[in-house]
Tab-separated table of C-alpha atoms and ligand atoms in Angstrom:
chain	number	residue	atom	x	y	z
A	1	MET	CA	116.922	117.116	113.416
A	2	LYS	CA	113.366	117.938	112.304
A	3	THR	CA	114.070	119.355	108.862
A	4	LEU	CA	110.468	120.392	108.122
A	5	GLU	CA	109.740	121.972	111.535
A	6	LYS	CA	106.944	124.599	111.196
A	7	ASN	CA	106.951	124.204	107.402
A	8	VAL	CA	103.548	124.173	105.723
A	9	ILE	CA	103.592	121.248	103.290
A	10	LEU	CA	100.797	120.862	100.752
A	11	ILE	CA	100.328	117.351	99.347
A	12	THR	CA	97.977	116.339	96.530
A	13	GLY	CA	96.878	112.727	96.155
A	14	ALA	CA	97.394	112.344	99.919
A	15	GLY	CA	94.734	109.643	100.322
A	16	MET	CA	97.024	106.684	99.672
A	17	GLY	CA	100.266	105.470	98.144
A	18	LEU	CA	103.130	107.939	97.711
A	19	GLY	CA	101.101	110.900	99.036
A	20	LEU	CA	100.186	109.081	102.249
A	21	ALA	CA	103.789	107.928	102.837
A	22	THR	CA	105.117	111.460	102.333
A	23	ALA	CA	102.490	112.880	104.702
A	24	MET	CA	103.691	110.409	107.364
A	25	GLU	CA	107.361	111.253	106.841
A	26	ALA	CA	106.677	115.015	106.758
A	27	ALA	CA	104.707	114.738	110.027
A	28	ALA	CA	107.669	112.935	111.618
A	29	LEU	CA	109.871	115.826	110.470
A	30	GLY	CA	107.653	118.449	112.138
A	31	ALA	CA	105.578	119.777	109.209
A	32	LYS	CA	102.076	121.243	109.265
A	33	LEU	CA	100.085	119.433	106.607
A	34	VAL	CA	97.526	120.306	103.979
A	35	LEU	CA	96.181	117.111	102.417
A	36	VAL	CA	94.270	117.206	99.124
A	37	ASP	CA	92.509	114.309	97.398
A	38	TYR	CA	89.282	113.706	95.494
A	39	ASN	CA	88.637	110.556	97.506
A	40	GLU	CA	87.168	111.879	100.768
A	41	GLU	CA	87.170	108.497	102.492
A	42	ALA	CA	90.852	107.902	101.743
A	43	LEU	CA	91.659	111.444	102.865
A	44	GLN	CA	89.987	110.916	106.252
A	45	LYS	CA	91.795	107.579	106.653
A	46	THR	CA	95.128	109.340	106.049
A	47	LYS	CA	94.197	111.974	108.629
A	48	SER	CA	93.291	109.408	111.284
A	49	ASP	CA	96.478	107.355	110.584
A	50	LEU	CA	98.529	110.522	110.972
A	51	LEU	CA	96.835	111.585	114.202
A	52	ASN	CA	97.291	108.098	115.565
A	53	ASP	CA	101.077	108.277	115.122
A	54	TYR	CA	101.532	112.063	115.508
A	55	PRO	CA	98.747	113.480	117.730
A	56	GLU	CA	100.340	116.956	117.701
A	57	VAL	CA	100.389	117.433	113.933
A	58	GLU	CA	98.258	120.260	112.488
A	59	ILE	CA	96.254	118.973	109.504
A	60	LEU	CA	93.915	120.610	107.021
A	61	THR	CA	92.136	118.199	104.653
A	62	ILE	CA	90.569	119.472	101.437
A	63	LYS	CA	88.501	117.451	98.989
A	64	ALA	CA	89.423	118.596	95.482
A	65	ASP	CA	89.950	117.252	91.991
A	66	VAL	CA	93.302	118.555	90.686
A	67	SER	CA	92.059	118.452	87.096
A	68	LYS	CA	89.494	121.185	87.858
A	69	GLU	CA	91.151	124.589	87.838
A	70	GLU	CA	88.583	126.219	90.144
A	71	GLU	CA	89.072	123.450	92.733
A	72	VAL	CA	92.851	123.942	92.616
A	73	GLU	CA	92.482	127.694	93.091
A	74	ALA	CA	90.137	126.974	96.026
A	75	TYR	CA	92.496	124.508	97.766
A	76	VAL	CA	95.332	127.026	97.546
A	77	THR	CA	93.125	129.855	98.888
A	78	GLU	CA	91.943	127.679	101.790
A	79	THR	CA	95.550	126.765	102.631
A	80	ILE	CA	96.613	130.411	102.709
A	81	GLU	CA	93.586	131.362	104.816
A	82	LYS	CA	94.498	128.711	107.403
A	83	PHE	CA	98.307	128.804	107.432
A	84	GLY	CA	99.300	132.033	105.623
A	85	GLN	CA	102.030	130.379	103.550
A	86	ILE	CA	103.074	127.318	101.560
A	87	ASP	CA	106.684	126.259	102.111
A	88	GLY	CA	106.621	122.981	100.231
A	89	PHE	CA	104.335	121.643	97.522
A	90	TYR	CA	104.234	117.921	96.717
A	91	ASN	CA	102.392	117.993	93.378
A	92	ASN	CA	101.720	114.270	93.395
A	93	ALA	CA	98.163	113.320	92.363
A	94	GLY	CA	98.090	111.267	89.181
A	95	ILE	CA	96.534	108.289	87.449
A	96	GLU	CA	97.891	105.571	85.201
A	97	GLY	CA	95.045	105.289	82.684
A	98	LYS	CA	94.528	102.014	80.856
A	99	GLN	CA	97.130	99.822	79.231
A	100	ALA	CA	96.598	99.563	75.458
A	101	PRO	CA	98.571	99.863	72.209
A	102	ILE	CA	98.664	103.334	70.623
A	103	THR	CA	96.125	102.691	67.874
A	104	GLU	CA	93.646	101.098	70.272
A	105	TYR	CA	93.964	103.627	73.092
A	106	ASP	CA	90.612	105.081	74.174
A	107	VAL	CA	90.804	108.811	73.366
A	108	ASP	CA	88.617	109.798	76.322
A	109	VAL	CA	90.957	107.975	78.716
A	110	PHE	CA	93.915	109.679	76.959
A	111	LYS	CA	92.344	113.089	77.628
A	112	LYS	CA	91.602	112.198	81.263
A	113	VAL	CA	95.233	111.188	81.886
A	114	ILE	CA	96.394	114.500	80.397
A	115	ASP	CA	93.788	116.475	82.399
A	116	ILE	CA	94.939	115.020	85.720
A	117	ASN	CA	98.657	114.318	85.237
A	118	LEU	CA	99.600	117.332	83.101
A	119	LEU	CA	97.021	120.084	83.614
A	120	GLY	CA	96.488	119.130	87.279
A	121	VAL	CA	100.210	119.633	87.920
A	122	TYR	CA	100.208	122.877	85.932
A	123	TYR	CA	97.193	124.326	87.804
A	124	GLY	CA	98.927	123.506	91.091
A	125	LEU	CA	102.050	125.399	90.000
A	126	ARG	CA	100.017	128.311	88.663
A	127	TYR	CA	98.214	128.932	91.978
A	128	VAL	CA	100.939	127.945	94.476
A	129	LEU	CA	103.897	129.797	92.915
A	130	PRO	CA	102.631	133.378	93.555
A	131	HIS	CA	102.407	132.638	97.305
A	132	MET	CA	105.923	131.215	97.375
A	133	GLN	CA	107.202	134.176	95.372
A	134	GLU	CA	105.629	136.558	97.893
A	135	LYS	CA	107.673	134.925	100.696
A	136	ASN	CA	110.755	134.563	98.473
A	137	TYR	CA	110.912	130.892	99.461
A	138	GLY	CA	109.496	127.618	98.228
A	139	ARG	CA	110.184	123.990	97.433
A	140	ILE	CA	108.286	122.249	94.633
A	141	VAL	CA	108.358	118.501	94.070
A	142	ASN	CA	106.430	117.324	91.032
A	143	VAL	CA	105.802	113.644	90.462
A	144	ALA	CA	106.953	112.359	87.087
A	145	SER	CA	107.837	108.679	86.674
A	146	VAL	CA	110.408	106.500	84.969
A	147	GLY	CA	107.759	106.930	82.253
A	148	GLY	CA	108.848	110.608	82.294
A	149	ILE	CA	112.366	109.689	81.138
A	150	ARG	CA	111.747	106.442	79.208
A	151	GLY	CA	108.978	104.937	77.071
A	152	VAL	CA	106.715	102.306	78.649
A	153	MET	CA	104.894	99.709	76.530
A	154	ASN	CA	101.139	100.355	76.113
A	155	GLN	CA	101.099	103.520	78.238
A	156	MET	CA	101.503	106.347	75.753
A	157	PRO	CA	99.350	109.025	77.464
A	158	TYR	CA	100.939	108.303	80.835
A	159	VAL	CA	104.414	108.613	79.289
A	160	ALA	CA	103.440	111.807	77.444
A	161	SER	CA	102.027	113.369	80.611
A	162	LYS	CA	105.055	112.432	82.735
A	163	HIS	CA	107.554	113.770	80.155
A	164	ALA	CA	105.527	116.982	80.349
A	165	VAL	CA	105.873	117.014	84.140
A	166	SER	CA	109.636	116.791	83.747
A	167	GLY	CA	109.532	119.678	81.257
A	168	MET	CA	107.348	121.853	83.487
A	169	THR	CA	109.747	121.156	86.360
A	170	LYS	CA	112.656	122.518	84.291
A	171	ASN	CA	110.753	125.637	83.278
A	172	THR	CA	109.675	126.340	86.845
A	173	ALA	CA	113.319	126.011	87.907
A	174	LEU	CA	114.417	128.545	85.291
A	175	GLU	CA	111.661	131.058	85.944
A	176	TYR	CA	111.497	130.940	89.768
A	177	ALA	CA	114.977	130.196	91.170
A	178	ARG	CA	115.523	133.972	91.414
A	179	HIS	CA	112.612	134.014	93.881
A	180	GLY	CA	114.164	131.480	96.266
A	181	ILE	CA	112.134	128.613	94.857
A	182	THR	CA	113.556	125.262	93.793
A	183	SER	CA	111.607	122.898	91.562
A	184	ASN	CA	112.468	119.233	91.136
A	185	ALA	CA	110.657	116.105	90.008
A	186	ILE	CA	110.915	112.518	91.104
A	187	ALA	CA	110.751	109.605	88.698
A	188	PRO	CA	109.730	106.553	90.698
A	189	GLY	CA	110.058	103.075	89.202
A	190	ALA	CA	107.579	100.407	90.315
A	191	ILE	CA	106.712	101.240	93.922
A	192	LEU	CA	104.219	99.078	95.827
A	193	THR	CA	101.135	101.328	96.014
A	194	PRO	CA	97.455	100.736	95.175
A	195	MET	CA	98.133	102.200	91.680
A	196	VAL	CA	100.801	99.630	90.918
A	197	ALA	CA	98.714	96.807	92.371
A	198	GLY	CA	96.016	97.878	89.867
A	199	ALA	CA	98.555	97.836	87.015
A	200	PHE	CA	99.608	94.261	87.859
A	201	LYS	CA	95.927	93.252	87.743
A	202	GLN	CA	95.680	94.737	84.226
A	203	ILE	CA	98.876	93.013	83.062
A	204	ASN	CA	97.912	89.586	84.432
A	205	PRO	CA	94.281	89.471	85.647
A	206	ASP	CA	94.542	85.775	86.590
A	207	ASP	CA	97.759	86.073	88.549
A	208	PRO	CA	98.795	89.655	89.474
A	209	LYS	CA	101.467	88.271	91.857
A	210	ALA	CA	103.232	86.686	88.857
A	211	ALA	CA	103.352	90.085	87.130
A	212	GLU	CA	104.776	91.609	90.315
A	213	LYS	CA	107.495	88.927	90.477
A	214	GLU	CA	108.423	89.522	86.848
A	215	TYR	CA	108.805	93.269	87.485
A	216	ALA	CA	110.933	92.631	90.557
A	217	GLN	CA	113.181	90.273	88.566
A	218	ALA	CA	113.916	93.008	86.008
A	219	ASN	CA	115.155	95.358	88.752
A	220	PRO	CA	118.820	95.327	89.873
A	221	THR	CA	117.630	95.115	93.494
A	222	LYS	CA	115.321	92.165	92.645
A	223	ARG	CA	112.455	93.820	94.474
A	224	LEU	CA	109.969	96.657	94.083
A	225	GLY	CA	110.335	99.937	95.925
A	226	LEU	CA	108.407	100.966	99.018
A	227	PRO	CA	106.470	104.245	99.365
A	228	GLU	CA	108.528	105.082	102.487
A	229	GLU	CA	111.742	104.906	100.425
A	230	VAL	CA	110.343	107.512	98.044
A	231	ALA	CA	109.050	109.688	100.898
A	232	LYS	CA	112.566	110.097	102.366
A	233	VAL	CA	113.860	111.578	99.102
A	234	VAL	CA	110.770	113.772	98.663
A	235	CYS	CA	111.109	115.215	102.168
A	236	PHE	CA	114.729	116.166	101.465
A	237	LEU	CA	113.601	117.902	98.253
A	238	LEU	CA	110.896	119.713	100.266
A	239	SER	CA	113.365	120.935	102.903
A	240	LYS	CA	115.530	124.054	103.204
A	241	ASP	CA	118.567	121.814	102.632
A	242	CYS	CA	117.537	121.425	98.997
A	243	SER	CA	118.819	124.884	98.112
A	244	TYR	CA	120.916	124.366	94.962
A	245	LEU	CA	119.469	121.187	93.470
A	246	ASN	CA	117.048	122.569	90.918
A	247	GLY	CA	115.243	121.517	87.741
A	248	GLN	CA	116.181	117.839	88.079
A	249	THR	CA	114.113	114.715	87.506
A	250	ILE	CA	115.466	112.168	89.957
A	251	ALA	CA	114.913	108.473	89.286
A	252	ILE	CA	114.006	106.447	92.397
A	253	ASP	CA	113.957	103.012	90.853
A	254	GLY	CA	116.688	100.851	92.373
A	255	GLY	CA	118.913	101.783	89.410
A	256	GLN	CA	116.715	100.093	86.805
A	257	SER	CA	116.575	103.001	84.351
A	258	ASN	CA	120.378	102.776	83.907
A	259	SER	CA	120.163	99.348	82.396
A	260	TYR	CA	120.302	98.342	78.746
A	261	GLY	CA	119.050	94.769	78.612
A	262	ASN	CA	118.769	92.168	81.342
A	263	VAL	CA	120.137	92.575	84.851
B	1	NAD	N1	103.553	103.814	92.457
B	1	NAD	C1	104.441	103.879	91.478
B	1	NAD	O1	105.139	102.906	91.199
B	1	NAD	C2	104.612	105.149	90.699
B	1	NAD	C3	105.645	105.174	89.762
B	1	NAD	C4	105.850	106.331	89.041
B	1	NAD	C5	105.066	107.438	89.260
B	1	NAD	N2	104.058	107.378	90.174
B	1	NAD	C6	103.252	108.573	90.353
B	1	NAD	O2	103.137	108.871	91.718
B	1	NAD	C7	101.905	109.551	91.963
B	1	NAD	C8	101.165	108.829	93.074
B	1	NAD	O3	100.954	107.493	92.670
B	1	NAD	P1	100.531	106.320	93.668
B	1	NAD	O4	101.217	105.104	93.189
B	1	NAD	O5	100.668	106.768	95.057
B	1	NAD	O6	98.987	106.210	93.234
B	1	NAD	P2	97.709	105.762	94.077
B	1	NAD	O7	96.645	105.488	93.063
B	1	NAD	O8	98.091	104.683	95.009
B	1	NAD	O9	97.354	107.101	94.896
B	1	NAD	C9	97.043	108.280	94.195
B	1	NAD	C10	96.153	109.187	95.023
B	1	NAD	O10	95.861	110.339	94.222
B	1	NAD	C11	94.470	110.591	94.251
B	1	NAD	N3	94.066	111.228	92.995
B	1	NAD	C12	94.104	110.706	91.749
B	1	NAD	N4	93.608	111.581	90.855
B	1	NAD	C13	93.256	112.680	91.552
B	1	NAD	C14	92.663	113.930	91.193
B	1	NAD	N5	92.309	114.190	89.921
B	1	NAD	N6	92.460	114.857	92.149
B	1	NAD	C15	92.778	114.581	93.435
B	1	NAD	N7	93.314	113.414	93.850
B	1	NAD	C16	93.536	112.478	92.915
B	1	NAD	C17	93.816	109.229	94.455
B	1	NAD	O11	92.515	109.346	95.016
B	1	NAD	C18	94.809	108.552	95.395
B	1	NAD	O12	94.506	108.814	96.754
B	1	NAD	C19	101.155	109.568	90.634
B	1	NAD	O13	101.365	110.810	89.989
B	1	NAD	C20	101.820	108.446	89.859
B	1	NAD	O14	101.724	108.625	88.460
B	1	NAD	C21	103.810	106.250	90.894
């Protein structure tokens, strides 16, 4: 069954990684897609990959930076002008920042992480929610992280921003469930995307593969996750079937966040 048939699904950070994988899965499930990213080249690559596999899919691409409020307002307006509604919103764009101890963390990088990961998610909610409320229907999926439910060494701003995403998800659930809108967050562990490849390079510049192996070893599954595995969960959360699951931050991490000590 095509669970997103005729649904308009808006995805930020659609140029690669988790956004790209969700766009692919949503296309397979019959969605019409609005793809937002500030990397125009990556956005066009996503579009051509999608059209290659799903020639029938309707796609609107919009270049926008989610940390700029006026660009968020504009991507929502353009979506409504083209499709008239937003059924599902995958509020996904985010950055990791740099890895550094608290006292050495570059304050400008700290502010940038907060601008994109926290305010970018908030602006998205602020401009999308009124359109969902008007239709008395909507599905929101915000992207937190295991860093939104646990601390992560040397990544304080990332952890702060992702805890905030989890908090905003809860508030949206409380304030908008009466309007037929559910709001959930996902908390991925280490999933093999360009972002995580970059993190392994920071952790071990001489041998990023060794850092990857070490991460995999610490996971109960003894491997990292794949973007497609996350996309399946996201597309359920974006579907009509997700009608009474609300305000949750769902870890997608092979079970790792349940552990205390070695596995
Ligand atoms: N990959 C993981 O293991 C992992 C784990 C936990 C959480 N996450 C979260 O998942 C989300 C996606 O991560 P990913 O691994 O796919 O990253 P990625 O770097 O592979 O892809 C992110 C995409 O978002 C875009 N983007 C970044 N900042 C943007 C902005 N300000 N405006 C518009 N587009 C922007 C990038 O151009 C890129 O196309 C992020 O919020 C990240 O924090 C990822």
